[in-house]
Backbone as CSV, one residue per row, in Angstrom:
resi,resn,N_x,N_y,N_z,CA_x,CA_y,CA_z,C_x,C_y,C_z
1,UNK,10.496,96.261,-7.265,9.898,95.622,-6.088,8.447,95.983,-6.008
2,UNK,8.040,97.169,-6.286,6.644,97.607,-6.264,5.846,96.865,-7.294
3,UNK,6.467,96.479,-8.395,5.775,95.713,-9.438,5.376,94.344,-8.918
4,UNK,6.280,93.732,-8.111,5.999,92.404,-7.549,4.815,92.454,-6.612
5,UNK,4.751,93.446,-5.710,3.665,93.591,-4.736,2.360,93.802,-5.458
6,UNK,2.389,94.663,-6.477,1.171,94.970,-7.243,0.642,93.729,-7.951
7,UNK,1.615,92.923,-8.490,1.208,91.710,-9.199,0.633,90.668,-8.257
8,UNK,1.124,90.633,-7.010,0.643,89.636,-6.044,-0.760,89.977,-5.563
9,UNK,-1.133,91.225,-5.529,-2.405,91.655,-4.931,-3.602,91.008,-5.599
10,UNK,-3.748,91.009,-6.935,-4.902,90.335,-7.547,-4.946,88.858,-7.235
11,UNK,-3.785,88.231,-7.187,-3.756,86.792,-6.870,-4.255,86.544,-5.450
12,UNK,-3.868,87.413,-4.502,-4.306,87.268,-3.113,-5.802,87.422,-3.007
13,UNK,-6.326,88.445,-3.723,-7.780,88.655,-3.734,-8.490,87.429,-4.326
14,UNK,-7.909,86.849,-5.349,-8.519,85.670,-5.990,-8.572,84.505,-5.020
15,UNK,-7.440,84.313,-4.264,-7.397,83.219,-3.306,-8.417,83.404,-2.196
16,UNK,-8.504,84.631,-1.697,-9.486,84.929,-0.638,-10.893,84.717,-1.158
17,UNK,-11.104,85.091,-2.404,-12.439,84.899,-2.971,-12.785,83.427,-3.061
18,UNK,-11.772,82.614,-3.422,-12.024,81.177,-3.487,-12.369,80.613,-2.111
19,UNK,-11.607,81.034,-1.080,-11.860,80.541,0.286,-13.248,80.937,0.764
20,UNK,-13.550,82.231,0.562,-14.862,82.730,1.013,-15.984,82.034,0.254
21,UNK,-15.730,81.850,-1.053,-16.756,81.177,-1.858,-16.978,79.754,-1.388
22,UNK,-15.870,79.078,-1.054,-16.020,77.700,-0.567,-16.782,77.649,0.758
23,UNK,-16.414,78.608,1.638,-17.102,78.631,2.937,-18.578,78.906,2.771
24,UNK,-18.920,79.844,1.903,-20.332,80.180,1.691,-21.052,78.980,1.090
25,UNK,-20.344,78.345,0.147,-20.980,77.168,-0.472,-21.233,76.064,0.550
26,UNK,-20.238,75.913,1.416,-20.404,74.895,2.457,-21.549,75.252,3.361
27,UNK,-21.643,76.506,3.749,-22.730,76.932,4.643,-24.081,76.725,4.004
28,UNK,-24.159,77.062,2.722,-25.427,76.877,2.016,-25.803,75.392,1.944
29,UNK,-24.754,74.571,1.715,-25.035,73.130,1.631,-25.487,72.567,2.959
30,UNK,-24.815,73.029,3.996,-25.192,72.545,5.339,-26.602,72.957,5.667
31,UNK,-26.918,74.207,5.331,-28.263,74.715,5.630,-29.310,73.922,4.856
32,UNK,-28.942,73.586,3.612,-29.890,72.813,2.795,-30.095,71.422,3.378
33,UNK,-28.986,70.858,3.824,-29.098,69.530,4.412,-29.896,69.567,5.727
34,UNK,-29.703,70.655,6.492,-30.422,70.795,7.758,-31.935,70.863,7.522
35,UNK,-32.239,71.403,6.338,-33.677,71.541,6.059,-34.299,70.188,5.751
36,UNK,-33.493,69.244,5.344,-34.008,67.909,5.028,-33.719,66.921,6.130
37,UNK,-32.326,66.889,6.401,-31.929,65.957,7.458,-30.676,66.469,8.143
38,UNK,-30.365,66.003,9.292,-29.192,66.469,10.033,-27.966,65.740,9.490
39,UNK,-26.847,66.546,9.074,-25.649,65.900,8.506,-24.903,65.124,9.558
40,UNK,-24.284,64.055,9.117,-23.500,63.246,10.040,-22.123,63.859,10.202
41,UNK,-21.409,63.436,11.224,-20.049,63.941,11.485,-19.113,63.512,10.373
42,UNK,-19.286,62.313,9.867,-18.403,61.810,8.810,-18.575,62.632,7.536
43,UNK,-19.843,62.979,7.264,-20.093,63.787,6.056,-19.437,65.146,6.192
44,UNK,-19.499,65.676,7.404,-18.852,66.987,7.623,-17.352,66.884,7.474
45,UNK,-16.806,65.819,7.984,-15.342,65.648,7.886,-14.907,65.472,6.427
46,UNK,-15.689,64.679,5.697,-15.340,64.475,4.288,-15.444,65.778,3.493
47,UNK,-16.488,66.503,3.790,-16.630,67.785,3.074,-15.504,68.750,3.437
48,UNK,-15.132,68.770,4.729,-14.061,69.659,5.160,-12.733,69.233,4.529
49,UNK,-12.519,67.917,4.456,-11.279,67.405,3.859,-11.224,67.794,2.369
50,UNK,-12.387,67.680,1.742,-12.455,68.039,0.316,-12.151,69.519,0.109
51,UNK,-12.747,70.331,0.974,-12.492,71.776,0.887,-11.028,72.101,1.179
52,UNK,-10.467,71.351,2.146,-9.050,71.592,2.493,-8.129,71.229,1.329
53,UNK,-8.435,70.092,0.673,-7.630,69.661,-0.473,-7.718,70.685,-1.616
54,UNK,-8.992,71.131,-1.806,-9.160,72.145,-2.855,-8.414,73.410,-2.503
55,UNK,-8.427,73.743,-1.197,-7.710,74.961,-0.762,-6.206,74.781,-0.947
56,UNK,-5.730,73.541,-0.618,-4.284,73.282,-0.803,-3.914,73.415,-2.291
57,UNK,-4.803,72.887,-3.137,-4.523,73.004,-4.578,-4.492,74.467,-5.005
58,UNK,-5.435,75.245,-4.468,-5.463,76.659,-4.805,-4.204,77.361,-4.308
59,UNK,-3.777,76.955,-3.088,-2.553,77.575,-2.520,-1.352,77.237,-3.405
60,UNK,-1.293,75.957,-3.822,-0.159,75.547,-4.684,-0.201,76.325,-6.008
61,UNK,-1.425,76.415,-6.551,-1.551,77.178,-7.795,-1.131,78.644,-7.586
62,UNK,-1.568,79.151,-6.420,-1.213,80.537,-6.113,0.300,80.685,-5.992
63,UNK,0.924,79.745,-5.294,2.383,79.810,-5.129,3.101,79.721,-6.486
64,UNK,2.550,78.816,-7.346,3.142,78.699,-8.692,2.991,80.005,-9.455
65,UNK,1.793,80.584,-9.345,1.556,81.856,-10.035,2.440,82.963,-9.472
66,UNK,2.592,82.973,-8.116,3.451,83.997,-7.495,4.897,83.840,-7.959
67,UNK,5.374,82.550,-7.954,6.751,82.305,-8.398,6.939,82.724,-9.846
68,UNK,5.955,82.358,-10.705,6.042,82.739,-12.121,5.994,84.244,-12.289
69,UNK,5.118,84.872,-11.482,4.996,86.322,-11.559,6.287,87.009,-11.112
70,UNK,6.892,86.470,-10.031,8.152,87.040,-9.560,9.261,86.875,-10.615
71,UNK,9.263,85.659,-11.240,10.273,85.423,-12.274,10.078,86.388,-13.453
72,UNK,8.794,86.528,-13.874,8.520,87.449,-14.964,8.851,88.892,-14.573
73,UNK,8.577,89.203,-13.303,8.875,90.555,-12.814,10.375,90.813,-12.842
74,UNK,11.159,89.808,-12.405,12.615,89.948,-12.438,13.121,90.058,-13.875
75,UNK,12.527,89.205,-14.746,12.917,89.276,-16.159,12.576,90.643,-16.745
76,UNK,11.370,91.126,-16.382,10.970,92.445,-16.878,11.900,93.542,-16.356
77,UNK,12.262,93.409,-15.068,13.165,94.409,-14.482,14.527,94.367,-15.157
78,UNK,15.038,93.131,-15.404,16.331,92.975,-16.070,16.262,93.491,-17.513
79,UNK,15.129,93.150,-18.175,14.944,93.631,-19.536,14.886,95.156,-19.582
80,UNK,14.197,95.725,-18.565,14.138,97.198,-18.488,15.520,97.790,-18.311
81,UNK,16.329,97.154,-17.439,17.695,97.628,-17.235,18.504,97.515,-18.526
82,UNK,18.338,96.335,-19.190,19.061,96.129,-20.446,18.664,97.159,-21.497
83,UNK,17.345,97.403,-21.589,16.871,98.393,-22.553,17.390,99.792,-22.217
84,UNK,17.423,100.085,-20.905,17.943,101.392,-20.480,19.415,101.527,-20.863
85,UNK,20.182,100.446,-20.580,21.614,100.471,-20.924,21.799,100.582,-22.435
86,UNK,20.977,99.822,-23.197,21.075,99.888,-24.665,20.715,101.280,-25.169
87,UNK,19.688,101.875,-24.538,19.293,103.237,-24.930,20.410,104.232,-24.667
88,UNK,21.039,104.077,-23.486,22.141,104.967,-23.150,23.302,104.802,-24.130
89,UNK,23.623,103.504,-24.450,24.698,103.254,-25.416,24.337,103.827,-26.789
90,UNK,23.040,103.641,-27.155,22.608,104.163,-28.456,22.720,105.680,-28.498
91,UNK,22.334,106.323,-27.393,22.441,107.788,-27.327,23.908,108.237,-27.408
92,UNK,24.777,107.491,-26.682,26.190,107.827,-26.720,26.758,107.619,-28.119
93,UNK,26.396,106.485,-28.750,26.843,106.228,-30.107,26.322,107.291,-31.070
94,UNK,25.064,107.698,-30.841,24.482,108.744,-31.676,25.254,110.045,-31.529
95,UNK,25.613,110.388,-30.281,26.379,111.613,-30.029,27.781,111.498,-30.637
96,UNK,28.385,110.314,-30.452,29.715,110.102,-31.055,29.639,110.211,-32.586
97,UNK,28.579,109.646,-33.141,28.409,109.698,-34.595,28.245,111.139,-35.075
98,UNK,27.479,111.929,-34.306,27.314,113.345,-34.656,28.651,114.068,-34.607
99,UNK,29.439,113.775,-33.577,30.763,114.396,-33.483,31.659,113.982,-34.637
100,UNK,31.594,112.683,-34.980,32.391,112.211,-36.120,31.957,112.851,-37.418
101,UNK,30.642,113.013,-37.587,30.145,113.674,-38.786,30.610,115.119,-38.837
102,UNK,30.574,115.792,-37.683,31.052,117.178,-37.625,32.527,117.266,-37.954
103,UNK,33.310,116.335,-37.355,34.750,116.314,-37.631,35.024,115.998,-39.101
104,UNK,34.240,115.067,-39.652,34.399,114.709,-41.055,34.068,115.891,-41.964
105,UNK,33.034,116.635,-41.605,32.676,117.819,-42.383,33.793,118.861,-42.338
106,UNK,34.390,119.046,-41.151,35.504,119.987,-41.023,36.691,119.550,-41.868
107,UNK,37.006,118.235,-41.811,38.112,117.721,-42.607,37.841,117.881,-44.091
108,UNK,36.580,117.632,-44.483,36.216,117.773,-45.888,36.378,119.225,-46.341
109,UNK,35.954,120.153,-45.490,36.096,121.569,-45.815,37.571,121.955,-45.916
110,UNK,38.371,121.455,-44.941,39.797,121.750,-44.949,40.464,121.135,-46.177
111,UNK,39.993,119.938,-46.549,40.541,119.285,-47.745,40.236,120.104,-48.996
112,UNK,39.030,120.642,-49.061,38.662,121.477,-50.208,39.543,122.725,-50.281
113,UNK,39.779,123.332,-49.102,40.643,124.522,-49.050,42.059,124.160,-49.481
114,UNK,42.563,123.028,-48.965,43.917,122.587,-49.330,44.009,122.270,-50.824
115,UNK,42.944,121.659,-51.347,42.923,121.338,-52.779,42.969,122.611,-53.619
116,UNK,42.219,123.625,-53.168,42.230,124.901,-53.886,43.613,125.540,-53.827
117,UNK,44.233,125.482,-52.643,45.581,126.023,-52.505,46.565,125.285,-53.402
118,UNK,46.403,123.932,-53.447,47.291,123.150,-54.293,47.133,123.512,-55.767
119,UNK,45.893,123.755,-56.182,45.665,124.129,-57.576,46.314,125.472,-57.889
120,UNK,46.163,126.430,-56.947,46.807,127.740,-57.140,48.312,127.586,-57.184
121,UNK,48.847,126.793,-56.258,50.292,126.566,-56.223,50.764,125.887,-57.491
122,UNK,49.982,124.912,-57.992,50.355,124.204,-59.220,50.394,125.164,-60.394
123,UNK,49.402,126.061,-60.478,49.391,127.032,-61.560,50.627,127.932,-61.495
124,UNK,50.961,128.371,-60.267,52.148,129.208,-60.103,53.405,128.440,-60.512
125,UNK,53.465,127.171,-60.065,54.634,126.360,-60.403,54.721,126.139,-61.918
126,UNK,53.562,125.897,-62.543,53.565,125.720,-63.995,54.078,126.966,-64.693
127,UNK,53.638,128.136,-64.198,54.107,129.401,-64.770,55.605,129.557,-64.570
128,UNK,56.082,129.223,-63.358,57.501,129.328,-63.066,58.303,128.357,-63.937
129,UNK,57.747,127.166,-64.149,58.433,126.170,-64.973,58.577,126.677,-66.402
130,UNK,57.497,127.265,-66.923,57.548,127.820,-68.284,58.599,128.925,-68.360
131,UNK,58.625,129.791,-67.339,59.612,130.862,-67.322,61.023,130.294,-67.263
132,UNK,61.194,129.297,-66.392,62.529,128.692,-66.259,62.947,128.004,-67.565
133,UNK,61.985,127.313,-68.187,62.300,126.652,-69.450,62.699,127.672,-70.520
134,UNK,61.944,128.793,-70.556,62.268,129.840,-71.516,63.643,130.425,-71.225
135,UNK,63.876,130.729,-69.932,65.174,131.293,-69.545,66.296,130.324,-69.833
136,UNK,66.046,129.035,-69.520,67.070,128.015,-69.759,67.394,127.908,-71.243
137,UNK,66.335,127.948,-72.064,66.537,127.869,-73.508,67.379,129.051,-73.996
138,UNK,67.021,130.235,-73.490,67.788,131.429,-73.886,69.226,131.329,-73.405
139,UNK,69.387,130.902,-72.167,70.750,130.763,-71.630,71.544,129.718,-72.412
140,UNK,70.846,128.628,-72.789,71.533,127.596,-73.546,71.984,128.135,-74.903
141,UNK,71.117,128.962,-75.509,71.497,129.591,-76.786,72.706,130.480,-76.599
142,UNK,72.668,131.268,-75.502,73.796,132.163,-75.205,75.062,131.348,-74.968
143,UNK,74.900,130.240,-74.202,76.073,129.396,-73.913,76.629,128.800,-75.191
144,UNK,75.692,128.294,-76.044,76.145,127.719,-77.312,76.876,128.748,-78.160
145,UNK,76.280,129.948,-78.221,76.924,131.002,-79.005,78.258,131.403,-78.382
146,UNK,78.251,131.486,-77.038,79.496,131.853,-76.353,80.577,130.814,-76.608
147,UNK,80.172,129.549,-76.554,81.147,128.485,-76.831,81.692,128.599,-78.250
148,UNK,80.761,128.910,-79.160,81.204,129.098,-80.544,82.168,130.292,-80.666
149,UNK,81.797,131.390,-79.944,82.663,132.572,-79.976,84.044,132.274,-79.384
150,UNK,84.031,131.578,-78.237,85.321,131.272,-77.598,86.153,130.317,-78.457
151,UNK,85.467,129.358,-79.088,86.183,128.457,-79.980,86.763,129.230,-81.158
152,UNK,85.941,130.105,-81.722,86.421,130.918,-82.842,87.530,131.839,-82.398
153,UNK,87.412,132.399,-81.190,88.445,133.296,-80.656,89.775,132.554,-80.508
154,UNK,89.679,131.319,-79.952,90.898,130.534,-79.781,91.546,130.234,-81.122
155,UNK,90.719,129.893,-82.094,91.263,129.602,-83.423,91.921,130.847,-84.026
156,UNK,91.248,131.979,-83.878,91.787,133.228,-84.445,93.055,133.666,-83.714
157,UNK,93.060,133.467,-82.393,94.282,133.798,-81.647,95.451,132.932,-82.108
158,UNK,95.162,131.643,-82.356,96.208,130.736,-82.848,96.672,131.181,-84.238
159,UNK,95.737,131.601,-85.088,96.092,132.072,-86.432,96.941,133.343,-86.375
160,UNK,96.533,134.252,-85.488,97.299,135.496,-85.335,98.717,135.195,-84.856
161,UNK,98.797,134.279,-83.875,100.119,133.946,-83.338,100.974,133.304,-84.431
162,UNK,100.382,132.401,-85.234,101.137,131.761,-86.316,101.551,132.776,-87.371
163,UNK,100.649,133.694,-87.719,100.974,134.717,-88.717,102.055,135.646,-88.205
164,UNK,101.959,136.003,-86.921,102.999,136.866,-86.321,104.368,136.170,-86.368
165,UNK,104.365,134.869,-86.120,105.621,134.122,-86.202,106.165,134.126,-87.625
166,UNK,105.251,133.953,-88.608,105.665,133.999,-90.013,106.202,135.377,-90.392
167,UNK,105.545,136.422,-89.892,106.007,137.788,-90.164,107.404,138.003,-89.604
168,UNK,107.612,137.490,-88.381,108.930,137.632,-87.760,109.996,136.922,-88.593
169,UNK,109.662,135.703,-89.057,110.611,134.943,-89.883,110.888,135.678,-91.202
170,UNK,109.846,136.202,-91.806,110.013,136.903,-93.074,110.842,138.183,-92.886
171,UNK,110.638,138.843,-91.774,111.424,140.045,-91.500,112.913,139.720,-91.353
172,UNK,113.194,138.633,-90.641,114.587,138.227,-90.469,115.220,137.860,-91.811
173,UNK,114.429,137.092,-92.616,114.957,136.715,-93.935,115.152,137.934,-94.828
174,UNK,114.180,138.842,-94.806,114.274,140.052,-95.633,115.465,140.900,-95.202
175,UNK,115.743,140.923,-93.916,116.855,141.707,-93.403,118.190,141.196,-93.974
176,UNK,118.309,139.850,-94.047,119.530,139.270,-94.598,119.680,139.559,-96.089
177,UNK,118.578,139.398,-96.817,118.620,139.671,-98.253,118.885,141.164,-98.512
178,UNK,118.401,142.058,-97.697,118.606,143.513,-97.883,120.093,143.875,-97.730
179,UNK,120.741,143.248,-96.754,122.162,143.536,-96.548,122.985,143.103,-97.763
180,UNK,122.670,141.918,-98.300,123.404,141.445,-99.468,123.126,142.313,-100.692
181,UNK,121.852,142.721,-100.833,121.500,143.570,-101.977,122.182,144.928,-101.895
182,UNK,122.233,145.468,-100.670,122.891,146.775,-100.503,124.379,146.682,-100.852
183,UNK,125.015,145.579,-100.479,126.428,145.393,-100.811,126.605,145.263,-102.326
184,UNK,125.671,144.586,-102.959,125.766,144.426,-104.411,125.612,145.780,-105.116
185,UNK,124.677,146.588,-104.593,124.456,147.878,-105.225,125.627,148.845,-104.995
186,UNK,126.345,148.658,-103.868,127.485,149.566,-103.577,128.671,149.292,-104.514
187,UNK,128.815,148.088,-105.031,129.851,147.725,-105.972,131.222,147.459,-105.365
188,UNK,131.420,147.520,-104.110,132.740,147.299,-103.485,132.670,146.197,-102.422
189,UNK,131.789,145.224,-102.599,131.652,144.165,-101.598,132.658,143.060,-101.872
190,UNK,133.162,142.468,-100.795,134.076,141.319,-100.888,133.295,139.997,-100.863
191,UNK,132.000,140.062,-100.606,131.190,138.835,-100.515,130.683,138.450,-101.891
192,UNK,130.297,137.230,-102.008,129.729,136.738,-103.262,128.257,137.141,-103.319
193,UNK,127.996,138.307,-103.747,126.647,138.846,-103.862,126.345,139.089,-105.320
194,UNK,124.987,139.171,-105.621,124.606,139.405,-107.008,123.223,140.024,-107.053
195,UNK,122.720,140.205,-108.267,121.391,140.762,-108.472,120.324,139.837,-107.879
196,UNK,120.640,138.538,-107.805,119.682,137.570,-107.252,119.358,137.898,-105.807
197,UNK,120.357,138.415,-105.067,120.088,138.792,-103.674,119.064,139.909,-103.622
198,UNK,119.155,140.839,-104.585,118.164,141.922,-104.598,116.790,141.393,-104.994
199,UNK,116.794,140.433,-105.992,115.516,139.848,-106.382,114.878,139.084,-105.207
200,UNK,115.735,138.346,-104.486,115.229,137.629,-103.301,114.707,138.603,-102.242
201,UNK,115.394,139.707,-102.114,114.961,140.705,-101.127,113.591,141.249,-101.520
202,UNK,113.448,141.600,-102.826,112.164,142.139,-103.278,111.038,141.099,-103.084
203,UNK,111.381,139.854,-103.418,110.384,138.788,-103.240,110.008,138.613,-101.763
204,UNK,110.999,138.684,-100.880,110.748,138.517,-99.436,109.913,139.680,-98.910
205,UNK,110.210,140.905,-99.436,109.421,142.056,-98.999,107.972,141.898,-99.445
206,UNK,107.748,141.353,-100.650,106.381,141.118,-101.123,105.657,140.114,-100.228
207,UNK,106.355,139.020,-99.902,105.753,138.023,-98.995,105.472,138.627,-97.619
208,UNK,106.404,139.459,-97.153,106.237,140.077,-95.827,105.043,141.016,-95.819
209,UNK,104.892,141.805,-96.856,103.753,142.735,-96.929,102.419,141.970,-96.972
210,UNK,102.414,140.890,-97.776,101.192,140.101,-97.863,100.848,139.460,-96.523
211,UNK,101.880,138.940,-95.874,101.648,138.291,-94.573,101.212,139.312,-93.517
212,UNK,101.779,140.527,-93.579,101.390,141.585,-92.649,99.951,142.017,-92.895
213,UNK,99.543,141.988,-94.166,98.143,142.332,-94.476,97.209,141.274,-93.894
214,UNK,97.643,140.012,-94.057,96.857,138.920,-93.476,96.791,139.083,-91.950
215,UNK,97.922,139.415,-91.352,97.955,139.588,-89.894,97.051,140.710,-89.451
216,UNK,97.065,141.805,-90.187,96.201,142.942,-89.847,94.727,142.538,-89.919
217,UNK,94.390,141.795,-90.978,93.001,141.327,-91.130,92.623,140.387,-89.988
218,UNK,93.512,139.480,-89.613,93.235,138.548,-88.513,93.093,139.285,-87.175
219,UNK,93.951,140.255,-86.950,93.885,141.032,-85.714,92.585,141.835,-85.625
220,UNK,92.151,142.371,-86.766,90.897,143.104,-86.796,89.711,142.182,-86.481
221,UNK,89.697,141.012,-87.103,88.621,140.037,-86.846,88.648,139.586,-85.391
222,UNK,89.841,139.382,-84.836,89.973,138.995,-83.424,89.463,140.085,-82.517
223,UNK,89.724,141.333,-82.864,89.231,142.458,-82.059,87.707,142.488,-82.054
224,UNK,87.110,142.217,-83.225,85.645,142.207,-83.320,85.055,141.113,-82.429
225,UNK,85.608,139.906,-82.507,85.049,138.817,-81.706,85.299,139.034,-80.212
226,UNK,86.402,139.715,-79.876,86.657,140.063,-78.472,85.581,141.018,-77.947
227,UNK,85.191,141.941,-78.809,84.116,142.873,-78.414,82.814,142.129,-78.207
228,UNK,82.490,141.169,-79.096,81.260,140.383,-78.983,81.262,139.554,-77.689
229,UNK,82.407,138.940,-77.400,82.493,138.150,-76.165,82.356,139.040,-74.951
230,UNK,82.863,140.243,-75.026,82.747,141.184,-73.886,81.324,141.575,-73.613
231,UNK,80.455,141.466,-74.595,79.028,141.804,-74.405,78.256,140.684,-73.734
232,UNK,78.777,139.466,-73.717,78.053,138.322,-73.201,78.021,138.333,-71.664
């Protein structure tokens, strides 16, 4: 509002200057005319009408200038408000941007720390993986060997059982042949016995001894593998 009053003041002074100038000019003209001849009433009226028209034109010009000045003043005031609002928004955006930059820097720092932790963790995991792979390989070797031992043990147990059965059969057969041979050697048997029974007995005893030797060897080997399995 003070801008409008200030802007109007020079225009008011200009208008007053025009009025005063016109009046002075009129006075000078009248005085000049008086020095030559007395002005008529019509001449005075025409001159006054002319001055009035010029004054009206000046007033209209002044009003136009005042209206334009007021419009420009309002525009300037609105522009000032707009610039103030834009400045405030710019300052707020600047502050927000600074905060975002600070937050971004913190996140970047935290990301670097997390990345370093991840690298350390990855190295530890890689080491653990190598250890686990080594342990797994060793365990797999042990398992494979154990499976082989158990398979061999089962086979040897089956062989021992079969040999023991053969030994039992040979013992029973040898027992029968021994009885017949003893009767033959006594010379008073009522059964149909002969030297062949003694030969069969001797042969059966040889087979029995051989089979018992095989059984002893199998049992010894089984005992060894049992000890090995017990260590696993």
